[in-house]
CSV table of C-alpha atoms and ligand atoms in Angstrom, one decimal:
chain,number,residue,atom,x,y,z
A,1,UNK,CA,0.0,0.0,0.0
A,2,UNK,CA,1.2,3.4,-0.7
A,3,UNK,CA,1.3,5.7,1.5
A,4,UNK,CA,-1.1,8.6,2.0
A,5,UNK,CA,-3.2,6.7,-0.7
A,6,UNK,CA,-6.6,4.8,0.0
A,7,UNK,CA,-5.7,4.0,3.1
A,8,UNK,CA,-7.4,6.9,5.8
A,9,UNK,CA,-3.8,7.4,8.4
A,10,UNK,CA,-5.1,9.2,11.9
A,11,UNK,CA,-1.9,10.8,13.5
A,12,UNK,CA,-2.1,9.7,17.2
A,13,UNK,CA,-0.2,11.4,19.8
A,14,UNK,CA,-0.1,9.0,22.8
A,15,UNK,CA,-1.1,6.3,21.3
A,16,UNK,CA,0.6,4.3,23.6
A,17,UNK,CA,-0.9,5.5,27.1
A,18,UNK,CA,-4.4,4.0,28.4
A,19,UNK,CA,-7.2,5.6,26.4
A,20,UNK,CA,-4.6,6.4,23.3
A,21,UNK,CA,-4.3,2.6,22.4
A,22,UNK,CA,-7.9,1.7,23.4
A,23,UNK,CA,-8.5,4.3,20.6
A,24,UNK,CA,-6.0,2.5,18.2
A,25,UNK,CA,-7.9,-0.2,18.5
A,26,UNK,CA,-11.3,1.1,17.5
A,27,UNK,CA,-9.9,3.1,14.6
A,28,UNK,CA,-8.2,0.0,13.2
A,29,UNK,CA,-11.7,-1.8,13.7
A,30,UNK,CA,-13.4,1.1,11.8
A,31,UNK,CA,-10.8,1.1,8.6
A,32,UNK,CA,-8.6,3.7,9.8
A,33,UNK,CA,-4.8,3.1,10.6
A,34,UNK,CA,-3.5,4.9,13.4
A,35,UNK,CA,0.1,5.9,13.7
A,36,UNK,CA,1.3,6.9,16.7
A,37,UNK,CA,3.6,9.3,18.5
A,38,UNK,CA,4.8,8.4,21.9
A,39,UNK,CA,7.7,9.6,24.1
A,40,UNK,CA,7.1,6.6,25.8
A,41,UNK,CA,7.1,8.2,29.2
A,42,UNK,CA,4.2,7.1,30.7
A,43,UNK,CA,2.9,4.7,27.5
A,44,UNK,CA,4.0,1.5,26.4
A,45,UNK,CA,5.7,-0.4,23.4
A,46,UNK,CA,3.1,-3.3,23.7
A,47,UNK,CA,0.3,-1.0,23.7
A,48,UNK,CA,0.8,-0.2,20.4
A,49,UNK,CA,-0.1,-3.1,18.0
A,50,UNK,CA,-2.7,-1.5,15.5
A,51,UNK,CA,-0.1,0.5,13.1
A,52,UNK,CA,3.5,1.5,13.6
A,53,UNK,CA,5.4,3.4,16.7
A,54,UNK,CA,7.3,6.4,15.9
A,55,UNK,CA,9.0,6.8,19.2
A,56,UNK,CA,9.4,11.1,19.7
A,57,UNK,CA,8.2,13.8,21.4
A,58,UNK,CA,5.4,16.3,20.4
A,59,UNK,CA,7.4,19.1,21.0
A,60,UNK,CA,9.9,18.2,18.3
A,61,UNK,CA,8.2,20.4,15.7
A,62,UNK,CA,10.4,19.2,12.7
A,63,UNK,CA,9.9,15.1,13.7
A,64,UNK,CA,5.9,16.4,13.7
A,65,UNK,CA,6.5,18.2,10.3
A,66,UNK,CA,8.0,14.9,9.1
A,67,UNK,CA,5.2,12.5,9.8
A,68,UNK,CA,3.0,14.4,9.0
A,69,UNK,CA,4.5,15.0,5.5
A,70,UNK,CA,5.2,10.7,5.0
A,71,UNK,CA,1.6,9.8,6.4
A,72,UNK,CA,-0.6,12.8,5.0
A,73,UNK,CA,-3.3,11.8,8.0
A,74,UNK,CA,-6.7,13.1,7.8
A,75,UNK,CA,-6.9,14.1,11.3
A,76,UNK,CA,-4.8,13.8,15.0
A,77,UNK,CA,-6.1,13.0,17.8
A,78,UNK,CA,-4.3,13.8,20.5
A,79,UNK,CA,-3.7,11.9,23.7
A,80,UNK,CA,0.0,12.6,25.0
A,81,UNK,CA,-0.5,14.7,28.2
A,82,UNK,CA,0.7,14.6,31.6
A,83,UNK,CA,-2.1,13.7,33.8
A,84,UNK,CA,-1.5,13.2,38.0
A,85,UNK,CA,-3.4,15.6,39.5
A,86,UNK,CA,-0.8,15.4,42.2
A,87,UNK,CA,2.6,15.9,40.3
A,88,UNK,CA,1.4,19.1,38.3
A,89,UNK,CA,0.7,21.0,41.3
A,90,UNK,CA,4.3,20.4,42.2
A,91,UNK,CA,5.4,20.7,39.3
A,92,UNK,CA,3.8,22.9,36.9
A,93,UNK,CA,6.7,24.2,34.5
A,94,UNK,CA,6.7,20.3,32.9
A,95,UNK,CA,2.9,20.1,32.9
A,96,UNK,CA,2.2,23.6,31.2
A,97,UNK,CA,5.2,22.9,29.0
A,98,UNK,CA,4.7,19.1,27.9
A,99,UNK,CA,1.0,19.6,27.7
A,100,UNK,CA,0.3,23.6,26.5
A,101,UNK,CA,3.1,24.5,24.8
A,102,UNK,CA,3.2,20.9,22.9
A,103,UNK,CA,0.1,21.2,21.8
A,104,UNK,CA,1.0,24.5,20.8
A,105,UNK,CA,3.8,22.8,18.2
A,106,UNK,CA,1.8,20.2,17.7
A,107,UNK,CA,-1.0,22.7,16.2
A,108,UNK,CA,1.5,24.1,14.4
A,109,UNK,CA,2.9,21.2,12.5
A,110,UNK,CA,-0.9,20.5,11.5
A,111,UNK,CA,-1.1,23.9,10.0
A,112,UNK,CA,2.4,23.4,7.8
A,113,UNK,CA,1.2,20.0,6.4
A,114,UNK,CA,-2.4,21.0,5.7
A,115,UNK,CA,-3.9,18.5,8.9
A,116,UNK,CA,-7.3,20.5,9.6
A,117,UNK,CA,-9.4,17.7,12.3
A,118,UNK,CA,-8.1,17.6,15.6
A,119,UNK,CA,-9.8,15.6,18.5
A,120,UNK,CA,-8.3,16.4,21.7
A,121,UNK,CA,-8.6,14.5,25.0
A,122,UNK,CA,-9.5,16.7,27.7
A,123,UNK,CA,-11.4,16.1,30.9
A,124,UNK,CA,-14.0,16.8,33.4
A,125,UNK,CA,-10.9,18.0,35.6
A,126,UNK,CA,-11.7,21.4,33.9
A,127,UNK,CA,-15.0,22.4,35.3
A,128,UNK,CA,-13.0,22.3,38.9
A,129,UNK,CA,-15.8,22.1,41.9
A,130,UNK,CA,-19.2,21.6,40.8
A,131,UNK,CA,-21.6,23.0,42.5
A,132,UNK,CA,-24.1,21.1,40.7
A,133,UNK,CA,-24.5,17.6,38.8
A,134,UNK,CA,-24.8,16.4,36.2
A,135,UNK,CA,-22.5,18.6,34.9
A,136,UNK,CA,-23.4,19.7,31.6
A,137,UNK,CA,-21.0,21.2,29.2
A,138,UNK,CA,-22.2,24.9,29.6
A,139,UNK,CA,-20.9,24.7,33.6
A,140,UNK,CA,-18.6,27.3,34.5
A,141,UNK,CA,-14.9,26.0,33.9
A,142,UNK,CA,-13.2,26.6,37.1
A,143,UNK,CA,-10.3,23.9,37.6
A,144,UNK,CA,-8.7,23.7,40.3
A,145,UNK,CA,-5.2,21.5,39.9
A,146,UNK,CA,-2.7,22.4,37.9
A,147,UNK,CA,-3.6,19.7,35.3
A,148,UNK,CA,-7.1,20.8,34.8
A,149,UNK,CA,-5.9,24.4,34.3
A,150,UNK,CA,-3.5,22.8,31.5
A,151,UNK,CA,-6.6,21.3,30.0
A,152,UNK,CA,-8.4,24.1,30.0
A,153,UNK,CA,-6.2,26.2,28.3
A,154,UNK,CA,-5.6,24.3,25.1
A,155,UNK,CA,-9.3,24.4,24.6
A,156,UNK,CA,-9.1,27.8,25.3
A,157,UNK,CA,-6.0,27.5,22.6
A,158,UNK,CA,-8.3,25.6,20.1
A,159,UNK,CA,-11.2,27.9,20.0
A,160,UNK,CA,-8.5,31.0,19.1
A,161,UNK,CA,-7.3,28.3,16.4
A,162,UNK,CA,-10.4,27.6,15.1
A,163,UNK,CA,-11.2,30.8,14.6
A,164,UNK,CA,-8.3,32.3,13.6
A,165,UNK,CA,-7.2,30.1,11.4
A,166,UNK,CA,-9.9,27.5,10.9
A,167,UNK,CA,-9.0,24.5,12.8
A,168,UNK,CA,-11.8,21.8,13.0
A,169,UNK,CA,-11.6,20.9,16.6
A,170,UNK,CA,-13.4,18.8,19.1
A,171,UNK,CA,-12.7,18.4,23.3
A,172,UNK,CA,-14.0,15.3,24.7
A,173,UNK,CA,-13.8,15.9,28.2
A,174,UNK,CA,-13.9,12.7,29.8
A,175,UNK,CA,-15.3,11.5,33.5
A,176,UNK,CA,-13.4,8.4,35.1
A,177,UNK,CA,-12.2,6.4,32.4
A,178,UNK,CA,-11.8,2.1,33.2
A,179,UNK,CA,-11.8,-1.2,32.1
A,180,UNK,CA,-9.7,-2.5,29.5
A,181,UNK,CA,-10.0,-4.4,26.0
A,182,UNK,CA,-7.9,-7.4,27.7
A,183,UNK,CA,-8.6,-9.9,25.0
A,184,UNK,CA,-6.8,-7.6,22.6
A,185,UNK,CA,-3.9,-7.5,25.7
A,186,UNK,CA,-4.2,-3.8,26.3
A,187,UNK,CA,-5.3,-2.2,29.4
A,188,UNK,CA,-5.1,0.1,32.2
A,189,UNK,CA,-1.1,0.2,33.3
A,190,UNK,CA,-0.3,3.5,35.3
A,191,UNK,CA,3.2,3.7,37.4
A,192,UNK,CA,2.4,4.9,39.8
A,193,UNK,CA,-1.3,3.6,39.5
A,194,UNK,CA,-3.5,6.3,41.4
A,195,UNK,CA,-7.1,5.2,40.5
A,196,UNK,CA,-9.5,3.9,42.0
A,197,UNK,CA,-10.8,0.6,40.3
A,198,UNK,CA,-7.4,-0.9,39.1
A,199,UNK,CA,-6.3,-0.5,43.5
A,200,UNK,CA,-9.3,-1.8,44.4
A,201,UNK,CA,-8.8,-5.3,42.0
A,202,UNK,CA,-5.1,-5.2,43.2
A,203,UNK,CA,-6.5,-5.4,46.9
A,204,UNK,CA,-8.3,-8.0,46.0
A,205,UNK,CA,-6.1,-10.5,44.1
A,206,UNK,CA,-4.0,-9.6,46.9
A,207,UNK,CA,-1.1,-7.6,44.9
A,208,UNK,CA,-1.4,-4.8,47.5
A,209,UNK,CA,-3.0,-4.2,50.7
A,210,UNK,CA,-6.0,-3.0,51.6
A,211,UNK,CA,-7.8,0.0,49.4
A,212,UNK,CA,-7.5,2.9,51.4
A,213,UNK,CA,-11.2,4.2,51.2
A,214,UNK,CA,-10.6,8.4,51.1
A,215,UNK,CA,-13.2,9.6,53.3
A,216,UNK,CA,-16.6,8.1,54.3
A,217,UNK,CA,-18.4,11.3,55.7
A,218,UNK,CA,-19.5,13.0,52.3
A,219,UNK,CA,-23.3,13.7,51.4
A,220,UNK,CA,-23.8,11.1,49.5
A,221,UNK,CA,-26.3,7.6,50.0
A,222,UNK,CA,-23.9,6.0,51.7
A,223,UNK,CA,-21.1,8.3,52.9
A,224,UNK,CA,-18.2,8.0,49.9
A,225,UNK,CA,-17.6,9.5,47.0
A,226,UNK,CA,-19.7,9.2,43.5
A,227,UNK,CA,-18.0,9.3,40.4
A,228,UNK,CA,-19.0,8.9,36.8
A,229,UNK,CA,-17.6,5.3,35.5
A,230,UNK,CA,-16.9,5.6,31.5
A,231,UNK,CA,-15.8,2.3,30.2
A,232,UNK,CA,-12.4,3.1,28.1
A,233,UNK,CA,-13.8,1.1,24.8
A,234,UNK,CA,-16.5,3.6,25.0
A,235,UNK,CA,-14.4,6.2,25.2
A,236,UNK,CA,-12.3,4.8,22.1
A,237,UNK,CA,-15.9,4.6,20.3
A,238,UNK,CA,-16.9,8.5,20.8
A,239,UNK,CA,-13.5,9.3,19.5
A,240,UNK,CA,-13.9,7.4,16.0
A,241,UNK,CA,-17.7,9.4,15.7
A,242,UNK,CA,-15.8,12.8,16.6
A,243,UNK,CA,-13.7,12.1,14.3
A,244,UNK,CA,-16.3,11.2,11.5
A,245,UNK,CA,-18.9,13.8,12.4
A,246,UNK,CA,-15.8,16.2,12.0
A,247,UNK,CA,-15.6,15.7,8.1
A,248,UNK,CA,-18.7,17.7,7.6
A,249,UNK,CA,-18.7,20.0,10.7
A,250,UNK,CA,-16.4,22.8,11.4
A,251,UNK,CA,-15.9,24.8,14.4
A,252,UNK,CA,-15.2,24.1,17.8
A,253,UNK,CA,-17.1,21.5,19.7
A,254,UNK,CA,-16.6,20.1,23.4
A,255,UNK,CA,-18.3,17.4,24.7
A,256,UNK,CA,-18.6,15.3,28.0
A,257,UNK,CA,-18.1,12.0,27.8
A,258,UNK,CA,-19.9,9.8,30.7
A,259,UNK,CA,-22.9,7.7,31.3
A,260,UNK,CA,-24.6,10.2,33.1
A,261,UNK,CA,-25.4,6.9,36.5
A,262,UNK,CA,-22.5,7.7,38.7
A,263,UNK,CA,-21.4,4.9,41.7
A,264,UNK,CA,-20.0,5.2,44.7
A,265,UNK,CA,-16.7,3.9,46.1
A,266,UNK,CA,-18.4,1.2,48.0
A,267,UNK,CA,-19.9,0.3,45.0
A,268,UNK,CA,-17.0,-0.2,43.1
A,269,UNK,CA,-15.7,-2.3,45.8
A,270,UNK,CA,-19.3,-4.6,46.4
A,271,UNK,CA,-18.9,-4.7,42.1
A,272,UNK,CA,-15.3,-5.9,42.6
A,273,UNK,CA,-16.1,-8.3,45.8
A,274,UNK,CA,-18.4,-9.9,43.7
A,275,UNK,CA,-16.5,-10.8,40.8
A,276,UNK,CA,-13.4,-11.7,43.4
A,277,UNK,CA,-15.8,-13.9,45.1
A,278,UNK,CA,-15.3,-12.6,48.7
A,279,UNK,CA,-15.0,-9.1,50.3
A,280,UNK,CA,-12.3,-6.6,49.3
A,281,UNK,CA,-9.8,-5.6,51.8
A,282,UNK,CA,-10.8,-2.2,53.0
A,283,UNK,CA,-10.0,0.4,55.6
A,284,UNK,CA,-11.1,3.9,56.2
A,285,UNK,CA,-8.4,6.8,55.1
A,286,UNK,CA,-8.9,10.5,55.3
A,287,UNK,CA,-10.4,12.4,52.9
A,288,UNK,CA,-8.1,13.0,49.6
A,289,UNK,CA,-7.6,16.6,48.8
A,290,UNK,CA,-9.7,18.0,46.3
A,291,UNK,CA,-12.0,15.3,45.8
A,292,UNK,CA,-15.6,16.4,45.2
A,293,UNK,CA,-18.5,14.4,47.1
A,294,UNK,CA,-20.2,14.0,43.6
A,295,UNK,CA,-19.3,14.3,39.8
A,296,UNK,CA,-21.1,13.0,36.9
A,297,UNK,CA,-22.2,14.0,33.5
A,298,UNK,CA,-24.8,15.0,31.3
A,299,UNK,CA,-24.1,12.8,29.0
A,300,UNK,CA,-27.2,14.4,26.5
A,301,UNK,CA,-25.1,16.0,24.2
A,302,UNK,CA,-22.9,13.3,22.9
A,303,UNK,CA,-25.8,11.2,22.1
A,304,UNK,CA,-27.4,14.8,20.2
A,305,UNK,CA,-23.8,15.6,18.3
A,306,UNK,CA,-22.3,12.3,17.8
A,307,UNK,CA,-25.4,9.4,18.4
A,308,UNK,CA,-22.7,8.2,21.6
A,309,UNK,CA,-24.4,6.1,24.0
A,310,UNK,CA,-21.8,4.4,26.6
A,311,UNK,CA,-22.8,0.5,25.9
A,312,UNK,CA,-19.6,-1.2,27.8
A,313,UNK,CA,-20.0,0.8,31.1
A,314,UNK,CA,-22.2,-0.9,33.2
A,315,UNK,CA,-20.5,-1.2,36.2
A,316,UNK,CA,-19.8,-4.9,36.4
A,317,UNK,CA,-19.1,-4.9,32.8
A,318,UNK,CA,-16.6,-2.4,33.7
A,319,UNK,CA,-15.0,-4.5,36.5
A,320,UNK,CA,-15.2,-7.8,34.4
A,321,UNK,CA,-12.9,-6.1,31.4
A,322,UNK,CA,-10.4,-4.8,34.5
A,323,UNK,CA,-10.4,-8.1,36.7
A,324,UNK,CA,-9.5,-9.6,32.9
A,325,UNK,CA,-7.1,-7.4,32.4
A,326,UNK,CA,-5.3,-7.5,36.1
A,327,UNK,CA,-5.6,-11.0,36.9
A,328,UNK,CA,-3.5,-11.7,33.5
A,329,UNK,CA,0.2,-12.4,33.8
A,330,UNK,CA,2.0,-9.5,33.5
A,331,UNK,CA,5.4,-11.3,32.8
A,332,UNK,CA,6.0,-11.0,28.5
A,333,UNK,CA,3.6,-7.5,28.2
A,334,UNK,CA,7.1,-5.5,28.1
A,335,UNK,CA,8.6,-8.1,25.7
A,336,UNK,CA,5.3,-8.0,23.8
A,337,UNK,CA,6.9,-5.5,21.7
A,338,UNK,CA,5.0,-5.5,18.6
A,339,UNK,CA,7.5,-3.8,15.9
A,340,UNK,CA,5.5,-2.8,12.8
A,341,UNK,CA,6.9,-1.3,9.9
A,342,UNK,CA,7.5,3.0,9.9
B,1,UDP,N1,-10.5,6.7,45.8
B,1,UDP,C1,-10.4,6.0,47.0
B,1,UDP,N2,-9.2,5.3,47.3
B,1,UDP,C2,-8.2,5.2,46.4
B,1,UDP,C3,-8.3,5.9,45.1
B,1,UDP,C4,-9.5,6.6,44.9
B,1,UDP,O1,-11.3,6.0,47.8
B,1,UDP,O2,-7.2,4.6,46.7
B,1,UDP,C5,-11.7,7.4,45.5
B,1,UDP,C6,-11.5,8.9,45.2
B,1,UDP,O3,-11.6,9.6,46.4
B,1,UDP,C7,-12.6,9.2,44.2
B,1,UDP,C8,-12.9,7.9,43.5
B,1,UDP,O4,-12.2,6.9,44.3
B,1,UDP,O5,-13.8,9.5,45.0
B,1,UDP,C9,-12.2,7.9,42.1
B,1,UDP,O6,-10.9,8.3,42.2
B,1,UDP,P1,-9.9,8.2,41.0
B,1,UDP,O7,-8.5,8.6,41.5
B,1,UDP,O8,-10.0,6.8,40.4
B,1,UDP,O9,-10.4,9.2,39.9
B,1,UDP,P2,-10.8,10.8,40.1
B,1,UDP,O10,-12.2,10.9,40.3
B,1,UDP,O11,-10.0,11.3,41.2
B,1,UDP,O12,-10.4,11.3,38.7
């Protein structure tokens, strides 16, 4: 096959991380081939199994210039961000730099070779504290971490793209993504691993020690937090319709992504007991800093702009795809090293 020909190339920056390769996946299932662009700082060689692995930086304008030149993509999505809450308050020079001022050169390298559709990954870290839920898309954007603020600003940087210079863009602000496409061997594999349903299956099979449960006291049914579950194949779906509805739409578009039925921690942990076939080791731990009692979408507007529905996140659906993904060996996934052709 030549390149740039018949065959429909989407330019995918961290296609190596979590949701990045989930979305690899989908666009190989839907006739696309995805070539990524990882750093490989937080991603993995073994994630990346749908098209080939051009191991860089987005801040290296002239690599960018260069793949985009060889593979003439009709559109990038872009995943590669730093994304622990925690670290970017500490340290916010390499969170403003690798994810604002990247995307900043990766914008720019679009605009040299002619690449108009961008989907970005962004996340319901930008509306900050909600004083109400659902959250709908129209709530005031007041973030309140470092990384949220990063977030925020590229769509801020997007909408001065789009109309400036024309960009098609489209922010898919994502609620708690999870699960995992384990029979295709990719999954959820953080170091260090901060959320909350990949700990809680780790408690379980006894990899770790008990979940810490962060704070038991909120308003809520039962005293811990709710969150807004969004299966990561989901996820990986609304990306592909972005992407399509972007062929005929221009402007700039953002867009939740959840199911709209948030659980609570305990839930997670009587979905996890379940599957585990006995109770999950638990204790009681303060209150995590900056945690909201309650956060979940309106998921109306994804089902209005791209006909998304979230059919994979059902709760125990979620935790079955995890526990899949966990309970495999891990011994081979870093030798799994899948070296396709540039
Ligand atoms: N959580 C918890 N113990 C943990 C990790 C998370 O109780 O070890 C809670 C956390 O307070 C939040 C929910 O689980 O209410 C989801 O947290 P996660 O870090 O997975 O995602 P976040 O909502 O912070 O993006």
């Amino acid at each position: 096959m030549e390149l740039g020909s018949t065959m429909r190339h989407v330019l995918v920056t961290g296609g190596a991380g979590y949701v990045g390769s989930h979305a690899c996946r989908m666009l190989a299932k839907c006739g696309y081939k995805p070539i990524t662009i990882d750093n490989l700082s937080t991603g993995h060689r073994w994630a990346v199994r749908w098209g080939p692995l051009i191991v860089g930086d987005i801040a290296d304008h002239r690599l960018l210039v260069d793949v985009i030149a060889k593979y003439r993509p009709v559109a990038v999505m872009h995943f590669a961000a730093l994304s622990l809450v925690g670290e970017s308050g500490t340290q916010p020079a390499r969170y403003y730099d690798n994810n604002v001022a990247g995307t900043i050169t990766l914008l720019q390298a679009m605009q040299q070779g002619g690449v108009n559709r961008f989907i970005f990954s962004s996340t319901c870290a930008t509306y900050g504290q909600v004083e109400h839920c659902p959250i709908a898309e129209t709530a005031p954007q007041v973030p309140i971490n470092t990384y949220g603020r990063s977030k925020l600003m590229v769509e801020t940087i997007l909408r001065d793209f789009v109309s400036a210079h024309g960009l098609n863009a489209t922010a898919l602000r994502y609620f708690n993504a999870a699960g995992a496409a384990a029979e295709d061997g990719i999954g959820e594999a953080h170091q260090p691993e901060t959320h909350l349903i990949p700990l809680v299956i780790g408690a379980a099979l006894g990899q770790r020690g008990p979940i810490g449960i962060f704070g038991d006291d909120y308003a809520t049914p039962d005293g811990t937090c709710l969150r807004d579950y969004v299966h990561v194949n989901d996820l990986a779906t609304a990306h592909v319709l972005a992407l399509e509805r972007s062929a005929a739409q221009d402007g700039f578009s953002a867009i939740n992504l959840g199911t709209g039925r948030p659980y609570s921690v305990l839930e997670v942990l009587a979905a996890v007991g379940l599957r585990a076939g006995c109770p999950v080791p638990r204790k009681i731990a303060p209150r995590r800093a900056g945690d909201p009692a309650a956060l979940y979408a309106d998921p109306h507007l994804a089902r209005e702009m791209l006909g998304w529905t979230a059919r994979e996140s059902d709760l125990n659906k979620i935790v079955d795809s995890a526990w899949a993904w966990h309970a495999a060996p891990m011994e081979g996934r870093d030798r799994m090293e899948v070296r396709l052709a540039v």
